[in-house]
Amino acid sequence: QDGLKQCLAEFRQQLAWVERLDVTLGPVADPISQSASTSDAVDPENDFQREMSFYRQAQAAVLEALPRLRKLQIPTRRPDDYFAEMAKSDQQMQKIRQKLKSKQEAMERSEKAKQLRAMRKYGKKVQVEILQKRQKEKKNMLNAVKKYQKGLSDKLDFLDEEQTSSQGNKKGSASQRTKKGPNAKRRYKNQKFGFGGKKKGSKWNTKESFNDVSSFQSKVAHNKGPGKGGRGGKGGKKALNKRPGKRARQKMKNRAR
């Protein structure tokens, strides 16, 4: 015991309370029962009772330390412009931010993929329903035709329904065409070549064109114009440069001998 007291006296430092900030209290009275909660009164096996005794003792120590700090003019509240340096570096926070962003993007991609799969399933379902409906209509029509052929039925209502449906489709397509109008390619061709019209017999003579002789030229009509024969035209050159016949060539040879 003497050795322990000697060691305690060696490393004990006589510091002010501001440097130590230690508060020692005894048992704290329970505000509800107004009785001192001694060690015998607190059941160590009861977790709630034991933690409440710790809480009351810590609260009483704070209530005793705050007035002493205020007497020493030591602030106990955090100022409004308090700046605390973060424990993690900016690089690490950037990595965390990038990781969170990549996770969010992955979740968005998975959600989009789920929506696309759901839309595809719905589209396939609608397509299957339409095919089943068409097959059912076709089957009903074939059964009605067979009954009519066998003489079991004398009604042709199915033909009327088919005609009305086809007419409705034609009307719908015609209305779509009229609403839509010609496309750009068709408009360009109409602008370049016109809008059609009568083609057959467009070059036939009429009474007015037959009687109109103002554009008649005799030289052109009788191949006497330029390029149609004569001395200055292509025809004259061809006639001059034309190869003589066989007899003429033989005569020329005989003369040369």
PDB file of C-alpha atoms in Angstrom:
ATOM      1  CA  GLN A   1       0.000   0.000   0.000  1.00  0.00           C
ATOM      2  CA  ASP A   2       2.875   2.376   0.787  1.00  0.00           C
ATOM      3  CA  GLY A   3       4.420   1.651  -2.634  1.00  0.00           C
ATOM      4  CA  LEU A   4       1.154   2.369  -4.404  1.00  0.00           C
ATOM      5  CA  LYS A   5       0.763   5.675  -2.579  1.00  0.00           C
ATOM      6  CA  GLN A   6       4.318   6.615  -3.506  1.00  0.00           C
ATOM      7  CA  CYS A   7       3.723   5.862  -7.202  1.00  0.00           C
ATOM      8  CA  LEU A   8       0.462   7.837  -7.113  1.00  0.00           C
ATOM      9  CA  ALA A   9       2.252  10.827  -5.613  1.00  0.00           C
ATOM     10  CA  GLU A  10       4.918  10.646  -8.359  1.00  0.00           C
ATOM     11  CA  PHE A  11       2.607  10.801 -11.434  1.00  0.00           C
ATOM     12  CA  ARG A  12      -0.085  12.998  -9.851  1.00  0.00           C
ATOM     13  CA  GLN A  13      -0.110  16.476 -11.397  1.00  0.00           C
ATOM     14  CA  GLN A  14      -1.501  19.398  -9.505  1.00  0.00           C
ATOM     15  CA  LEU A  15      -3.499  20.975 -12.364  1.00  0.00           C
ATOM     16  CA  ALA A  16      -6.359  23.426 -12.230  1.00  0.00           C
ATOM     17  CA  TRP A  17      -9.926  22.168 -12.568  1.00  0.00           C
ATOM     18  CA  VAL A  18     -10.192  23.823 -16.038  1.00  0.00           C
ATOM     19  CA  GLU A  19      -7.457  21.496 -17.261  1.00  0.00           C
ATOM     20  CA  ARG A  20      -9.045  18.429 -15.623  1.00  0.00           C
ATOM     21  CA  LEU A  21     -12.826  19.059 -15.917  1.00  0.00           C
ATOM     22  CA  ASP A  22     -13.598  16.170 -13.588  1.00  0.00           C
ATOM     23  CA  VAL A  23     -16.848  16.016 -11.638  1.00  0.00           C
ATOM     24  CA  THR A  24     -17.448  13.418  -8.962  1.00  0.00           C
ATOM     25  CA  LEU A  25     -20.916  12.835  -7.563  1.00  0.00           C
ATOM     26  CA  GLY A  26     -22.540  10.356  -5.271  1.00  0.00           C
ATOM     27  CA  PRO A  27     -25.882   8.649  -5.757  1.00  0.00           C
ATOM     28  CA  VAL A  28     -28.439  10.910  -7.449  1.00  0.00           C
ATOM     29  CA  ALA A  29     -32.008  10.973  -6.210  1.00  0.00           C
ATOM     30  CA  ASP A  30     -34.720   9.735  -8.529  1.00  0.00           C
ATOM     31  CA  PRO A  31     -36.994  12.724  -9.341  1.00  0.00           C
ATOM     32  CA  ILE A  32     -40.032  10.449  -9.530  1.00  0.00           C
ATOM     33  CA  SER A  33     -39.651   8.554  -6.251  1.00  0.00           C
ATOM     34  CA  GLN A  34     -37.579  11.359  -4.544  1.00  0.00           C
ATOM     35  CA  SER A  35     -35.297   8.726  -3.019  1.00  0.00           C
ATOM     36  CA  ALA A  36     -31.560   8.288  -3.263  1.00  0.00           C
ATOM     37  CA  SER A  37     -30.689   5.505  -5.676  1.00  0.00           C
ATOM     38  CA  THR A  38     -27.904   3.733  -3.848  1.00  0.00           C
ATOM     39  CA  SER A  39     -25.956   0.781  -5.183  1.00  0.00           C
ATOM     40  CA  ASP A  40     -28.171  -1.540  -3.181  1.00  0.00           C
ATOM     41  CA  ALA A  41     -31.316   0.031  -4.600  1.00  0.00           C
ATOM     42  CA  VAL A  42     -30.205  -0.323  -8.281  1.00  0.00           C
ATOM     43  CA  ASP A  43     -30.618  -3.834  -9.634  1.00  0.00           C
ATOM     44  CA  PRO A  44     -27.597  -4.528 -11.888  1.00  0.00           C
ATOM     45  CA  GLU A  45     -29.541  -7.195 -13.784  1.00  0.00           C
ATOM     46  CA  ASN A  46     -32.235  -4.685 -14.725  1.00  0.00           C
ATOM     47  CA  ASP A  47     -30.852  -2.995 -17.837  1.00  0.00           C
ATOM     48  CA  PHE A  48     -33.362  -0.138 -17.871  1.00  0.00           C
ATOM     49  CA  GLN A  49     -32.820   0.758 -14.188  1.00  0.00           C
ATOM     50  CA  ARG A  50     -29.056   0.591 -14.510  1.00  0.00           C
ATOM     51  CA  GLU A  51     -28.962   2.819 -17.633  1.00  0.00           C
ATOM     52  CA  MET A  52     -31.327   5.331 -16.051  1.00  0.00           C
ATOM     53  CA  SER A  53     -29.040   5.661 -13.016  1.00  0.00           C
ATOM     54  CA  PHE A  54     -26.085   6.355 -15.348  1.00  0.00           C
ATOM     55  CA  TYR A  55     -28.176   8.944 -17.224  1.00  0.00           C
ATOM     56  CA  ARG A  56     -29.245  10.767 -14.023  1.00  0.00           C
ATOM     57  CA  GLN A  57     -25.702  10.871 -12.670  1.00  0.00           C
ATOM     58  CA  ALA A  58     -24.310  12.269 -15.969  1.00  0.00           C
ATOM     59  CA  GLN A  59     -27.093  14.876 -16.101  1.00  0.00           C
ATOM     60  CA  ALA A  60     -26.375  15.978 -12.509  1.00  0.00           C
ATOM     61  CA  ALA A  61     -22.651  16.255 -13.317  1.00  0.00           C
ATOM     62  CA  VAL A  62     -23.431  18.537 -16.298  1.00  0.00           C
ATOM     63  CA  LEU A  63     -25.704  20.714 -14.151  1.00  0.00           C
ATOM     64  CA  GLU A  64     -22.901  21.112 -11.610  1.00  0.00           C
ATOM     65  CA  ALA A  65     -20.127  21.775 -14.189  1.00  0.00           C
ATOM     66  CA  LEU A  66     -21.959  24.437 -16.256  1.00  0.00           C
ATOM     67  CA  PRO A  67     -22.149  27.110 -13.515  1.00  0.00           C
ATOM     68  CA  ARG A  68     -18.476  26.615 -12.661  1.00  0.00           C
ATOM     69  CA  LEU A  69     -17.534  27.085 -16.359  1.00  0.00           C
ATOM     70  CA  ARG A  70     -19.656  30.247 -16.569  1.00  0.00           C
ATOM     71  CA  LYS A  71     -17.880  31.663 -13.482  1.00  0.00           C
ATOM     72  CA  LEU A  72     -14.581  31.075 -15.245  1.00  0.00           C
ATOM     73  CA  GLN A  73     -16.015  32.785 -18.405  1.00  0.00           C
ATOM     74  CA  ILE A  74     -15.538  29.721 -20.574  1.00  0.00           C
ATOM     75  CA  PRO A  75     -18.049  29.484 -23.467  1.00  0.00           C
ATOM     76  CA  THR A  76     -20.163  26.347 -23.479  1.00  0.00           C
ATOM     77  CA  ARG A  77     -22.133  26.889 -26.707  1.00  0.00           C
ATOM     78  CA  ARG A  78     -20.926  26.518 -30.293  1.00  0.00           C
ATOM     79  CA  PRO A  79     -20.699  29.887 -32.123  1.00  0.00           C
ATOM     80  CA  ASP A  80     -22.694  30.510 -35.289  1.00  0.00           C
ATOM     81  CA  ASP A  81     -19.601  30.868 -37.483  1.00  0.00           C
ATOM     82  CA  TYR A  82     -17.998  27.704 -36.147  1.00  0.00           C
ATOM     83  CA  PHE A  83     -15.948  25.872 -38.787  1.00  0.00           C
ATOM     84  CA  ALA A  84     -14.854  22.308 -38.190  1.00  0.00           C
ATOM     85  CA  GLU A  85     -12.496  20.532 -40.543  1.00  0.00           C
ATOM     86  CA  MET A  86     -13.855  17.271 -41.922  1.00  0.00           C
ATOM     87  CA  ALA A  87     -12.239  14.055 -40.836  1.00  0.00           C
ATOM     88  CA  LYS A  88     -12.140  12.783 -44.446  1.00  0.00           C
ATOM     89  CA  SER A  89     -10.178  14.413 -47.271  1.00  0.00           C
ATOM     90  CA  ASP A  90     -11.754  16.008 -50.345  1.00  0.00           C
ATOM     91  CA  GLN A  91     -10.394  13.257 -52.618  1.00  0.00           C
ATOM     92  CA  GLN A  92     -12.078  10.574 -50.558  1.00  0.00           C
ATOM     93  CA  MET A  93     -15.342  12.542 -50.553  1.00  0.00           C
ATOM     94  CA  GLN A  94     -15.115  12.908 -54.342  1.00  0.00           C
ATOM     95  CA  LYS A  95     -14.678   9.150 -54.660  1.00  0.00           C
ATOM     96  CA  ILE A  96     -17.706   8.590 -52.426  1.00  0.00           C
ATOM     97  CA  ARG A  97     -19.730  11.086 -54.475  1.00  0.00           C
ATOM     98  CA  GLN A  98     -18.741   9.361 -57.738  1.00  0.00           C
ATOM     99  CA  LYS A  99     -19.656   5.993 -56.285  1.00  0.00           C
ATOM    100  CA  LEU A 100     -23.049   7.254 -55.166  1.00  0.00           C
ATOM    101  CA  LYS A 101     -23.617   8.831 -58.589  1.00  0.00           C
ATOM    102  CA  SER A 102     -22.708   5.587 -60.383  1.00  0.00           C
ATOM    103  CA  LYS A 103     -25.088   3.660 -58.121  1.00  0.00           C
ATOM    104  CA  GLN A 104     -27.886   6.119 -58.871  1.00  0.00           C
ATOM    105  CA  GLU A 105     -27.244   5.883 -62.631  1.00  0.00           C
ATOM    106  CA  ALA A 106     -27.234   2.088 -62.422  1.00  0.00           C
ATOM    107  CA  MET A 107     -30.568   2.165 -60.592  1.00  0.00           C
ATOM    108  CA  GLU A 108     -32.017   4.508 -63.248  1.00  0.00           C
ATOM    109  CA  ARG A 109     -30.801   2.211 -66.032  1.00  0.00           C
ATOM    110  CA  SER A 110     -32.321  -0.810 -64.332  1.00  0.00           C
ATOM    111  CA  GLU A 111     -35.622   1.068 -63.930  1.00  0.00           C
ATOM    112  CA  LYS A 112     -35.619   1.995 -67.617  1.00  0.00           C
ATOM    113  CA  ALA A 113     -34.858  -1.597 -68.564  1.00  0.00           C
ATOM    114  CA  LYS A 114     -37.743  -2.789 -66.386  1.00  0.00           C
ATOM    115  CA  GLN A 115     -40.089  -0.287 -68.041  1.00  0.00           C
ATOM    116  CA  LEU A 116     -38.971  -1.393 -71.518  1.00  0.00           C
ATOM    117  CA  ARG A 117     -39.509  -5.045 -70.625  1.00  0.00           C
ATOM    118  CA  ALA A 118     -42.947  -4.238 -69.274  1.00  0.00           C
ATOM    119  CA  MET A 119     -43.810  -2.304 -72.441  1.00  0.00           C
ATOM    120  CA  ARG A 120     -42.601  -5.174 -74.625  1.00  0.00           C
ATOM    121  CA  LYS A 121     -44.669  -7.635 -72.642  1.00  0.00           C
ATOM    122  CA  TYR A 122     -47.707  -5.393 -72.968  1.00  0.00           C
ATOM    123  CA  GLY A 123     -47.103  -4.984 -76.724  1.00  0.00           C
ATOM    124  CA  LYS A 124     -46.809  -8.741 -77.178  1.00  0.00           C
ATOM    125  CA  LYS A 125     -49.958  -9.243 -75.158  1.00  0.00           C
ATOM    126  CA  VAL A 126     -51.881  -6.775 -77.322  1.00  0.00           C
ATOM    127  CA  GLN A 127     -50.513  -8.388 -80.491  1.00  0.00           C
ATOM    128  CA  VAL A 128     -51.540 -11.841 -79.313  1.00  0.00           C
ATOM    129  CA  GLU A 129     -55.015 -10.565 -78.462  1.00  0.00           C
ATOM    130  CA  ILE A 130     -55.394  -9.015 -81.927  1.00  0.00           C
ATOM    131  CA  LEU A 131     -54.239 -12.236 -83.625  1.00  0.00           C
ATOM    132  CA  GLN A 132     -56.629 -14.295 -81.521  1.00  0.00           C
ATOM    133  CA  LYS A 133     -59.466 -11.926 -82.393  1.00  0.00           C
ATOM    134  CA  ARG A 134     -58.693 -12.200 -86.115  1.00  0.00           C
ATOM    135  CA  GLN A 135     -58.488 -15.986 -85.926  1.00  0.00           C
ATOM    136  CA  LYS A 136     -61.786 -16.082 -84.078  1.00  0.00           C
ATOM    137  CA  GLU A 137     -63.465 -13.866 -86.703  1.00  0.00           C
ATOM    138  CA  LYS A 138     -62.024 -15.993 -89.499  1.00  0.00           C
ATOM    139  CA  LYS A 139     -63.196 -19.177 -87.814  1.00  0.00           C
ATOM    140  CA  ASN A 140     -66.706 -17.784 -87.337  1.00  0.00           C
ATOM    141  CA  MET A 141     -66.833 -16.708 -90.963  1.00  0.00           C
ATOM    142  CA  LEU A 142     -65.690 -20.139 -92.201  1.00  0.00           C
ATOM    143  CA  ASN A 143     -68.288 -21.821 -90.021  1.00  0.00           C
ATOM    144  CA  ALA A 144     -70.975 -19.524 -91.418  1.00  0.00           C
ATOM    145  CA  VAL A 145     -69.866 -20.293 -94.990  1.00  0.00           C
ATOM    146  CA  LYS A 146     -69.937 -24.038 -94.307  1.00  0.00           C
ATOM    147  CA  LYS A 147     -73.440 -23.763 -92.840  1.00  0.00           C
ATOM    148  CA  TYR A 148     -74.618 -21.800 -95.874  1.00  0.00           C
ATOM    149  CA  GLN A 149     -73.067 -24.344 -98.257  1.00  0.00           C
ATOM    150  CA  LYS A 150     -74.710 -27.249 -96.470  1.00  0.00           C
ATOM    151  CA  GLY A 151     -78.051 -25.471 -96.465  1.00  0.00           C
ATOM    152  CA  LEU A 152     -78.254 -25.191 -92.693  1.00  0.00           C
ATOM    153  CA  SER A 153     -78.502 -21.424 -92.905  1.00  0.00           C
ATOM    154  CA  ASP A 154     -79.762 -19.001 -95.533  1.00  0.00           C
ATOM    155  CA  LYS A 155     -78.298 -15.817 -94.034  1.00  0.00           C
ATOM    156  CA  LEU A 156     -75.433 -13.896 -95.610  1.00  0.00           C
ATOM    157  CA  ASP A 157     -74.923 -11.427 -92.821  1.00  0.00           C
ATOM    158  CA  PHE A 158     -71.244 -12.283 -92.522  1.00  0.00           C
ATOM    159  CA  LEU A 159     -70.645 -10.946 -96.048  1.00  0.00           C
ATOM    160  CA  ASP A 160     -72.333  -7.657 -95.170  1.00  0.00           C
ATOM    161  CA  GLU A 161     -70.174  -7.357 -92.060  1.00  0.00           C
ATOM    162  CA  GLU A 162     -67.046  -8.012 -94.088  1.00  0.00           C
ATOM    163  CA  GLN A 163     -68.012  -5.420 -96.698  1.00  0.00           C
ATOM    164  CA  THR A 164     -68.800  -2.791 -94.076  1.00  0.00           C
ATOM    165  CA  SER A 165     -65.511  -3.444 -92.323  1.00  0.00           C
ATOM    166  CA  SER A 166     -63.567  -3.203 -95.612  1.00  0.00           C
ATOM    167  CA  GLN A 167     -65.411  -0.009 -96.560  1.00  0.00           C
ATOM    168  CA  GLY A 168     -64.659   1.428 -93.155  1.00  0.00           C
ATOM    169  CA  ASN A 169     -60.975   0.619 -93.619  1.00  0.00           C
ATOM    170  CA  LYS A 170     -60.989   2.222 -97.077  1.00  0.00           C
ATOM    171  CA  LYS A 171     -62.713   5.337 -95.784  1.00  0.00           C
ATOM    172  CA  GLY A 172     -60.260   5.569 -92.943  1.00  0.00           C
ATOM    173  CA  SER A 173     -57.282   5.224 -95.288  1.00  0.00           C
ATOM    174  CA  ALA A 174     -58.772   7.779 -97.715  1.00  0.00           C
ATOM    175  CA  SER A 175     -59.363  10.240 -94.894  1.00  0.00           C
ATOM    176  CA  GLN A 176     -55.804   9.695 -93.741  1.00  0.00           C
ATOM    177  CA  ARG A 177     -54.548  10.385 -97.249  1.00  0.00           C
ATOM    178  CA  THR A 178     -56.572  13.563 -97.598  1.00  0.00           C
ATOM    179  CA  LYS A 179     -55.428  14.774 -94.227  1.00  0.00           C
ATOM    180  CA  LYS A 180     -51.825  13.853 -94.812  1.00  0.00           C
ATOM    181  CA  GLY A 181     -51.501  15.215 -98.370  1.00  0.00           C
ATOM    182  CA  PRO A 182     -48.717  14.503-100.889  1.00  0.00           C
ATOM    183  CA  ASN A 183     -45.210  14.082 -99.645  1.00  0.00           C
ATOM    184  CA  ALA A 184     -42.194  16.185-100.644  1.00  0.00           C
ATOM    185  CA  LYS A 185     -41.176  13.879-103.507  1.00  0.00           C
ATOM    186  CA  ARG A 186     -44.622  13.997-105.050  1.00  0.00           C
ATOM    187  CA  ARG A 187     -44.772  17.796-104.723  1.00  0.00           C
ATOM    188  CA  TYR A 188     -41.392  18.137-106.463  1.00  0.00           C
ATOM    189  CA  LYS A 189     -42.497  15.930-109.352  1.00  0.00           C
ATOM    190  CA  ASN A 190     -45.747  17.850-109.697  1.00  0.00           C
ATOM    191  CA  GLN A 191     -43.793  21.082-109.845  1.00  0.00           C
ATOM    192  CA  LYS A 192     -41.383  19.684-112.446  1.00  0.00           C
ATOM    193  CA  PHE A 193     -43.661  17.643-114.703  1.00  0.00           C
ATOM    194  CA  GLY A 194     -47.086  19.084-114.000  1.00  0.00           C
ATOM    195  CA  PHE A 195     -50.159  17.422-112.543  1.00  0.00           C
ATOM    196  CA  GLY A 196     -50.810  14.825-115.226  1.00  0.00           C
ATOM    197  CA  GLY A 197     -53.739  15.084-117.568  1.00  0.00           C
ATOM    198  CA  LYS A 198     -54.497  13.654-120.991  1.00  0.00           C
ATOM    199  CA  LYS A 199     -51.459  12.040-122.609  1.00  0.00           C
ATOM    200  CA  LYS A 200     -52.909   9.986-125.471  1.00  0.00           C
ATOM    201  CA  GLY A 201     -53.575  12.004-128.631  1.00  0.00           C
ATOM    202  CA  SER A 202     -51.925  15.150-127.281  1.00  0.00           C
ATOM    203  CA  LYS A 203     -49.927  15.581-130.567  1.00  0.00           C
ATOM    204  CA  TRP A 204     -52.846  15.101-132.944  1.00  0.00           C
ATOM    205  CA  ASN A 205     -53.719  17.923-135.301  1.00  0.00           C
ATOM    206  CA  THR A 206     -56.799  19.971-134.741  1.00  0.00           C
ATOM    207  CA  LYS A 207     -58.783  22.162-137.133  1.00  0.00           C
ATOM    208  CA  GLU A 208     -57.000  25.281-135.916  1.00  0.00           C
ATOM    209  CA  SER A 209     -53.513  23.763-136.174  1.00  0.00           C
ATOM    210  CA  PHE A 210     -54.273  22.367-139.649  1.00  0.00           C
ATOM    211  CA  ASN A 211     -55.356  25.760-140.980  1.00  0.00           C
ATOM    212  CA  ASP A 212     -52.453  27.608-139.363  1.00  0.00           C
ATOM    213  CA  VAL A 213     -49.570  27.775-141.943  1.00  0.00           C
ATOM    214  CA  SER A 214     -47.683  30.716-140.430  1.00  0.00           C
ATOM    215  CA  SER A 215     -44.784  28.522-139.294  1.00  0.00           C
ATOM    216  CA  PHE A 216     -44.419  26.696-142.646  1.00  0.00           C
ATOM    217  CA  GLN A 217     -40.975  26.938-144.320  1.00  0.00           C
ATOM    218  CA  SER A 218     -40.527  25.513-147.789  1.00  0.00           C
ATOM    219  CA  LYS A 219     -36.742  25.111-147.572  1.00  0.00           C
ATOM    220  CA  VAL A 220     -36.990  23.104-144.397  1.00  0.00           C
ATOM    221  CA  ALA A 221     -39.915  21.094-145.725  1.00  0.00           C
ATOM    222  CA  HIS A 222     -38.103  20.137-149.012  1.00  0.00           C
ATOM    223  CA  ASN A 223     -34.697  19.433-147.430  1.00  0.00           C
ATOM    224  CA  LYS A 224     -33.137  22.558-148.938  1.00  0.00           C
ATOM    225  CA  GLY A 225     -32.171  24.221-145.750  1.00  0.00           C
ATOM    226  CA  PRO A 226     -28.735  24.186-144.126  1.00  0.00           C
ATOM    227  CA  GLY A 227     -27.636  20.697-143.150  1.00  0.00           C
ATOM    228  CA  LYS A 228     -30.189  18.996-145.408  1.00  0.00           C
ATOM    229  CA  GLY A 229     -28.240  18.649-148.673  1.00  0.00           C
ATOM    230  CA  GLY A 230     -26.927  21.353-151.043  1.00  0.00           C
ATOM    231  CA  ARG A 231     -23.444  22.734-151.381  1.00  0.00           C
ATOM    232  CA  GLY A 232     -23.059  24.242-147.950  1.00  0.00           C
ATOM    233  CA  GLY A 233     -24.794  21.502-145.972  1.00  0.00           C
ATOM    234  CA  LYS A 234     -23.739  18.161-144.601  1.00  0.00           C
ATOM    235  CA  GLY A 235     -25.657  16.364-147.323  1.00  0.00           C
ATOM    236  CA  GLY A 236     -23.556  18.087-150.046  1.00  0.00           C
ATOM    237  CA  LYS A 237     -20.333  17.066-148.380  1.00  0.00           C
ATOM    238  CA  LYS A 238     -21.504  13.492-148.067  1.00  0.00           C
ATOM    239  CA  ALA A 239     -22.506  13.500-151.746  1.00  0.00           C
ATOM    240  CA  LEU A 240     -19.089  14.838-152.799  1.00  0.00           C
ATOM    241  CA  ASN A 241     -17.161  12.423-150.629  1.00  0.00           C
ATOM    242  CA  LYS A 242     -19.295   9.453-151.578  1.00  0.00           C
ATOM    243  CA  ARG A 243     -17.339   6.440-152.920  1.00  0.00           C
ATOM    244  CA  PRO A 244     -17.887   5.824-156.662  1.00  0.00           C
ATOM    245  CA  GLY A 245     -19.486   2.626-157.850  1.00  0.00           C
ATOM    246  CA  LYS A 246     -17.767  -0.475-159.175  1.00  0.00           C
ATOM    247  CA  ARG A 247     -18.070   0.372-162.884  1.00  0.00           C
ATOM    248  CA  ALA A 248     -16.800   3.870-162.300  1.00  0.00           C
ATOM    249  CA  ARG A 249     -13.810   2.507-160.451  1.00  0.00           C
ATOM    250  CA  GLN A 250     -13.031   0.046-163.283  1.00  0.00           C
ATOM    251  CA  LYS A 251     -13.237   2.858-165.855  1.00  0.00           C
ATOM    252  CA  MET A 252     -10.842   4.933-163.783  1.00  0.00           C
ATOM    253  CA  LYS A 253      -8.408   2.011-163.643  1.00  0.00           C
ATOM    254  CA  ASN A 254      -8.623   1.481-167.388  1.00  0.00           C
ATOM    255  CA  ARG A 255      -7.909   5.157-168.016  1.00  0.00           C
ATOM    256  CA  ALA A 256      -4.912   5.010-165.738  1.00  0.00           C
ATOM    257  CA  ARG A 257      -3.440   2.153-167.766  1.00  0.00           C
TER     258      ARG A 257
END
